[in-house]
mmCIF file of C-alpha atoms and ligand atoms in Angstrom:
data_model
loop_
_atom_site.group_PDB
_atom_site.id
_atom_site.type_symbol
_atom_site.label_atom_id
_atom_site.label_comp_id
_atom_site.label_asym_id
_atom_site.label_seq_id
_atom_site.Cartn_x
_atom_site.Cartn_y
_atom_site.Cartn_z
ATOM 1 C CA MET Y 1 23.263 3.239 2.216
ATOM 2 C CA THR Y 2 20.055 1.500 3.285
ATOM 3 C CA ALA Y 3 19.683 -2.244 3.721
ATOM 4 C CA ILE Y 4 17.796 -2.390 0.449
ATOM 5 C CA GLU Y 5 20.406 -0.406 -1.523
ATOM 6 C CA SER Y 6 23.162 -2.641 -0.201
ATOM 7 C CA GLN Y 7 21.409 -5.678 -1.704
ATOM 8 C CA SER Y 8 22.190 -5.335 -5.388
ATOM 9 C CA HIS Y 9 19.590 -7.946 -6.379
ATOM 10 C CA LEU Y 10 16.938 -5.666 -4.884
ATOM 11 C CA SER Y 11 18.142 -2.538 -6.710
ATOM 12 C CA PRO Y 12 15.931 -1.403 -9.602
ATOM 13 C CA PRO Y 13 17.318 -2.731 -12.903
ATOM 14 C CA LYS Y 14 18.935 -0.341 -15.392
ATOM 15 C CA CYS Y 15 18.276 -2.420 -18.505
ATOM 16 C CA CYS Y 16 15.214 -3.938 -20.166
ATOM 17 C CA PRO Y 17 15.123 -7.711 -19.395
ATOM 18 C CA ILE Y 18 13.697 -8.385 -22.885
ATOM 19 C CA CYS Y 19 15.941 -6.385 -25.259
ATOM 20 C CA GLY Y 20 18.665 -4.958 -23.016
ATOM 21 C CA GLY Y 21 17.634 -1.374 -23.793
ATOM 22 C CA ARG Y 22 17.831 1.455 -21.267
ATOM 23 C CA LEU Y 23 14.934 1.677 -18.812
ATOM 24 C CA ASP Y 24 13.275 5.068 -18.476
ATOM 25 C CA TYR Y 25 12.208 5.843 -14.913
ATOM 26 C CA SER Y 26 10.781 9.279 -15.668
ATOM 27 C CA GLY Y 27 7.272 8.049 -14.828
ATOM 28 C CA HIS Y 28 5.385 8.310 -18.112
ATOM 29 C CA GLU Y 29 3.744 4.914 -17.559
ATOM 30 C CA PRO Y 30 0.547 5.409 -15.480
ATOM 31 C CA SER Y 31 1.386 2.342 -13.330
ATOM 32 C CA GLY Y 32 4.684 3.966 -12.295
ATOM 33 C CA HIS Y 33 6.720 1.123 -13.780
ATOM 34 C CA PRO Y 34 9.761 2.022 -15.879
ATOM 35 C CA VAL Y 35 9.501 1.719 -19.667
ATOM 36 C CA CYS Y 36 12.166 0.506 -22.071
ATOM 37 C CA ALA Y 37 13.444 3.405 -24.160
ATOM 38 C CA ASP Y 38 14.198 1.015 -27.048
ATOM 39 C CA CYS Y 39 11.319 -1.492 -27.323
ATOM 40 C CA GLY Y 40 8.727 0.479 -25.374
ATOM 41 C CA ARG Y 41 7.692 -2.373 -23.075
ATOM 42 C CA PRO Y 42 6.932 -1.581 -19.429
ATOM 43 C CA CYS Y 43 9.162 -3.422 -16.949
ATOM 44 C CA TYR Y 44 7.171 -4.755 -13.982
ATOM 45 C CA LEU Y 45 9.165 -4.595 -10.784
ATOM 46 C CA ASP Y 46 7.713 -7.475 -8.788
ATOM 47 C CA PRO Y 47 8.219 -7.940 -5.056
ATOM 48 C CA LYS Y 48 10.767 -10.433 -3.742
ATOM 49 C CA VAL Y 49 9.138 -13.256 -1.783
ATOM 50 C CA CYS Y 50 10.981 -14.365 1.337
ATOM 51 C CA ALA Y 51 10.117 -17.535 3.288
ATOM 52 C CA CYS Y 52 10.940 -17.370 7.005
ATOM 53 C CA VAL Y 53 10.523 -19.908 9.768
ATOM 54 C CA LEU Y 54 9.768 -19.358 13.439
ATOM 55 C CA ILE Y 55 10.990 -22.553 15.085
ATOM 56 C CA GLU Y 56 9.700 -23.072 18.613
ATOM 57 C CA ASP Y 57 10.920 -25.601 21.123
ATOM 58 C CA GLN Y 58 9.771 -25.659 24.754
ATOM 59 C CA GLY Y 59 8.629 -22.064 24.571
ATOM 60 C CA ARG Y 60 11.864 -20.811 23.063
ATOM 61 C CA VAL Y 61 12.445 -19.492 19.542
ATOM 62 C CA LEU Y 62 15.486 -20.129 17.355
ATOM 63 C CA LEU Y 63 17.265 -17.066 15.973
ATOM 64 C CA ALA Y 64 20.256 -16.901 13.629
ATOM 65 C CA LEU Y 65 22.992 -14.274 13.715
ATOM 66 C CA ARG Y 66 23.674 -12.918 10.220
ATOM 67 C CA SER Y 67 27.287 -13.286 9.190
ATOM 68 C CA GLU Y 68 29.792 -10.633 8.087
ATOM 69 C CA GLY Y 69 29.358 -9.299 4.579
ATOM 70 C CA ARG Y 70 25.593 -9.773 4.480
ATOM 71 C CA PRO Y 71 23.153 -6.887 4.827
ATOM 72 C CA GLU Y 72 22.304 -6.405 8.517
ATOM 73 C CA ALA Y 73 25.361 -8.453 9.585
ATOM 74 C CA GLY Y 74 25.640 -8.950 13.331
ATOM 75 C CA ARG Y 75 21.881 -8.874 13.813
ATOM 76 C CA TRP Y 76 19.491 -11.703 14.595
ATOM 77 C CA ASN Y 77 16.804 -12.940 12.264
ATOM 78 C CA LEU Y 78 14.499 -15.878 11.758
ATOM 79 C CA PRO Y 79 16.009 -18.517 9.465
ATOM 80 C CA GLY Y 80 14.763 -17.789 5.954
ATOM 81 C CA GLY Y 81 15.529 -16.486 2.516
ATOM 82 C CA PHE Y 82 14.268 -15.741 -0.943
ATOM 83 C CA VAL Y 83 11.989 -18.195 -2.711
ATOM 84 C CA ASP Y 84 13.377 -19.356 -6.058
ATOM 85 C CA ARG Y 85 11.149 -19.067 -9.101
ATOM 86 C CA GLY Y 86 9.340 -22.397 -9.524
ATOM 87 C CA GLU Y 87 9.955 -23.453 -5.923
ATOM 88 C CA SER Y 88 7.059 -23.761 -3.482
ATOM 89 C CA VAL Y 89 7.189 -21.351 -0.550
ATOM 90 C CA GLU Y 90 7.065 -24.300 1.876
ATOM 91 C CA ALA Y 91 10.012 -26.008 0.154
ATOM 92 C CA ALA Y 92 11.989 -22.766 0.252
ATOM 93 C CA ALA Y 93 11.270 -22.377 3.966
ATOM 94 C CA ALA Y 94 12.491 -25.902 4.727
ATOM 95 C CA ARG Y 95 15.563 -25.473 2.485
ATOM 96 C CA GLU Y 96 16.588 -22.213 4.119
ATOM 97 C CA VAL Y 97 16.302 -23.739 7.599
ATOM 98 C CA ARG Y 98 18.475 -26.673 6.485
ATOM 99 C CA GLU Y 99 21.104 -24.351 4.950
ATOM 100 C CA GLU Y 100 21.215 -21.782 7.744
ATOM 101 C CA VAL Y 101 20.836 -23.805 10.934
ATOM 102 C CA GLY Y 102 21.201 -27.476 9.937
ATOM 103 C CA LEU Y 103 17.748 -28.637 11.035
ATOM 104 C CA GLU Y 104 14.893 -30.503 9.369
ATOM 105 C CA VAL Y 105 11.603 -28.936 10.398
ATOM 106 C CA GLU Y 106 7.945 -29.745 10.193
ATOM 107 C CA LEU Y 107 6.090 -26.633 9.145
ATOM 108 C CA GLY Y 108 3.017 -25.723 11.156
ATOM 109 C CA GLY Y 109 0.625 -22.847 10.616
ATOM 110 C CA LEU Y 110 1.254 -19.527 8.998
ATOM 111 C CA VAL Y 111 2.384 -16.866 11.490
ATOM 112 C CA GLY Y 112 1.645 -14.182 8.931
ATOM 113 C CA VAL Y 113 2.504 -12.423 5.695
ATOM 114 C CA PHE Y 114 4.503 -9.261 6.322
ATOM 115 C CA SER Y 115 4.970 -6.422 3.834
ATOM 116 C CA TYR Y 116 5.651 -2.706 4.194
ATOM 117 C CA PRO Y 117 5.323 0.342 1.947
ATOM 118 C CA ASP Y 118 8.459 1.074 -0.137
ATOM 119 C CA ASP Y 119 9.992 -2.285 0.838
ATOM 120 C CA PRO Y 120 10.348 -4.767 -2.081
ATOM 121 C CA VAL Y 121 10.293 -7.798 0.233
ATOM 122 C CA VAL Y 122 7.145 -9.765 1.091
ATOM 123 C CA ALA Y 123 7.932 -12.135 3.965
ATOM 124 C CA ILE Y 124 5.835 -15.250 4.547
ATOM 125 C CA VAL Y 125 6.494 -16.599 8.037
ATOM 126 C CA TYR Y 126 5.656 -20.155 9.123
ATOM 127 C CA ALA Y 127 5.714 -21.652 12.577
ATOM 128 C CA ALA Y 128 7.634 -24.927 12.796
ATOM 129 C CA ARG Y 129 8.980 -27.549 15.114
ATOM 130 C CA VAL Y 130 12.230 -29.499 14.899
ATOM 131 C CA LYS Y 131 11.976 -32.932 13.293
ATOM 132 C CA ALA Y 132 15.612 -33.932 12.887
ATOM 133 C CA GLY Y 133 19.062 -32.631 12.147
ATOM 134 C CA ARG Y 134 21.957 -31.188 14.067
ATOM 135 C CA LEU Y 135 21.755 -27.555 15.116
ATOM 136 C CA GLY Y 136 24.666 -25.446 13.923
ATOM 137 C CA PRO Y 137 25.311 -22.275 11.913
ATOM 138 C CA GLY Y 138 25.446 -22.662 8.136
ATOM 139 C CA GLY Y 139 27.199 -20.563 5.497
ATOM 140 C CA GLU Y 140 25.461 -17.225 6.014
ATOM 141 C CA THR Y 141 25.055 -17.549 9.761
ATOM 142 C CA ASP Y 142 27.630 -16.931 12.502
ATOM 143 C CA GLU Y 143 25.705 -18.281 15.442
ATOM 144 C CA VAL Y 144 22.365 -19.854 16.298
ATOM 145 C CA ALA Y 145 20.640 -19.649 19.671
ATOM 146 C CA TRP Y 146 17.364 -20.361 21.417
ATOM 147 C CA PHE Y 147 15.678 -17.408 23.096
ATOM 148 C CA GLU Y 148 12.919 -17.288 25.685
ATOM 149 C CA PRO Y 149 10.407 -14.597 24.678
ATOM 150 C CA ALA Y 150 11.563 -12.437 27.632
ATOM 151 C CA HIS Y 151 15.153 -12.524 26.325
ATOM 152 C CA ILE Y 152 14.630 -11.813 22.636
ATOM 153 C CA PRO Y 153 17.234 -9.179 21.604
ATOM 154 C CA TRP Y 154 14.688 -6.687 20.296
ATOM 155 C CA ASP Y 155 17.295 -3.957 19.625
ATOM 156 C CA LEU Y 156 19.463 -6.350 17.630
ATOM 157 C CA LEU Y 157 16.914 -7.826 15.237
ATOM 158 C CA ALA Y 158 17.726 -7.610 11.528
ATOM 159 C CA PHE Y 159 14.408 -6.644 9.975
ATOM 160 C CA GLN Y 160 11.053 -5.160 10.867
ATOM 161 C CA THR Y 161 9.530 -8.495 9.827
ATOM 162 C CA THR Y 162 11.610 -10.344 12.416
ATOM 163 C CA GLY Y 163 10.233 -8.290 15.291
ATOM 164 C CA ASP Y 164 6.696 -8.123 13.960
ATOM 165 C CA ALA Y 165 6.502 -11.893 13.437
ATOM 166 C CA LEU Y 166 7.885 -12.605 16.926
ATOM 167 C CA LYS Y 167 5.476 -10.161 18.560
ATOM 168 C CA LYS Y 168 2.531 -11.637 16.702
ATOM 169 C CA TYR Y 169 3.511 -15.240 17.492
ATOM 170 C CA PHE Y 170 4.107 -14.645 21.191
ATOM 171 C CA ALA Y 171 1.237 -12.081 21.403
ATOM 172 C CA ILE Y 172 3.578 -9.375 22.705
ATOM 173 C CA GLY Y 173 2.716 -5.696 22.518
HETATM 174 ZN ZN1 ZN T 1 13.319 -3.364 -24.241
#
């Protein structure tokens, strides 16, 4: 099972969101989107937008260890998560940092927007610095730690985005 398949909210839907009919994935629609076998509407499978935050302090970056039961458990990632519909990406980034590591941050510039073929996730990564709060792991995090660039656990990162954002930010590789 891949990381994507293990995340049920990222699995392609079986039913039409409008009428509940069965979705036909046989590819008759030129766009490649499935079509409802009952009402005939195409179902647009949009990407999932993820807001992530690269928090730097004195040259070190904050990483969070994903807790048991989550996809990629036991691996390190940047604090972040999915943006809710109607929520600004910046607000989602700040909320996820608060929930996962207990800090209030001031967002800085955009590190980058990261997306990959056949991956439904589009990750928007901001740089940030700590404003307030008390550092500690939240509900979906087992541990939080600061890493010097030379000590980033490259083999234990959760996602391609995590490594690509860190390399871009610290101009590594
Ligand atoms: Zn339908």
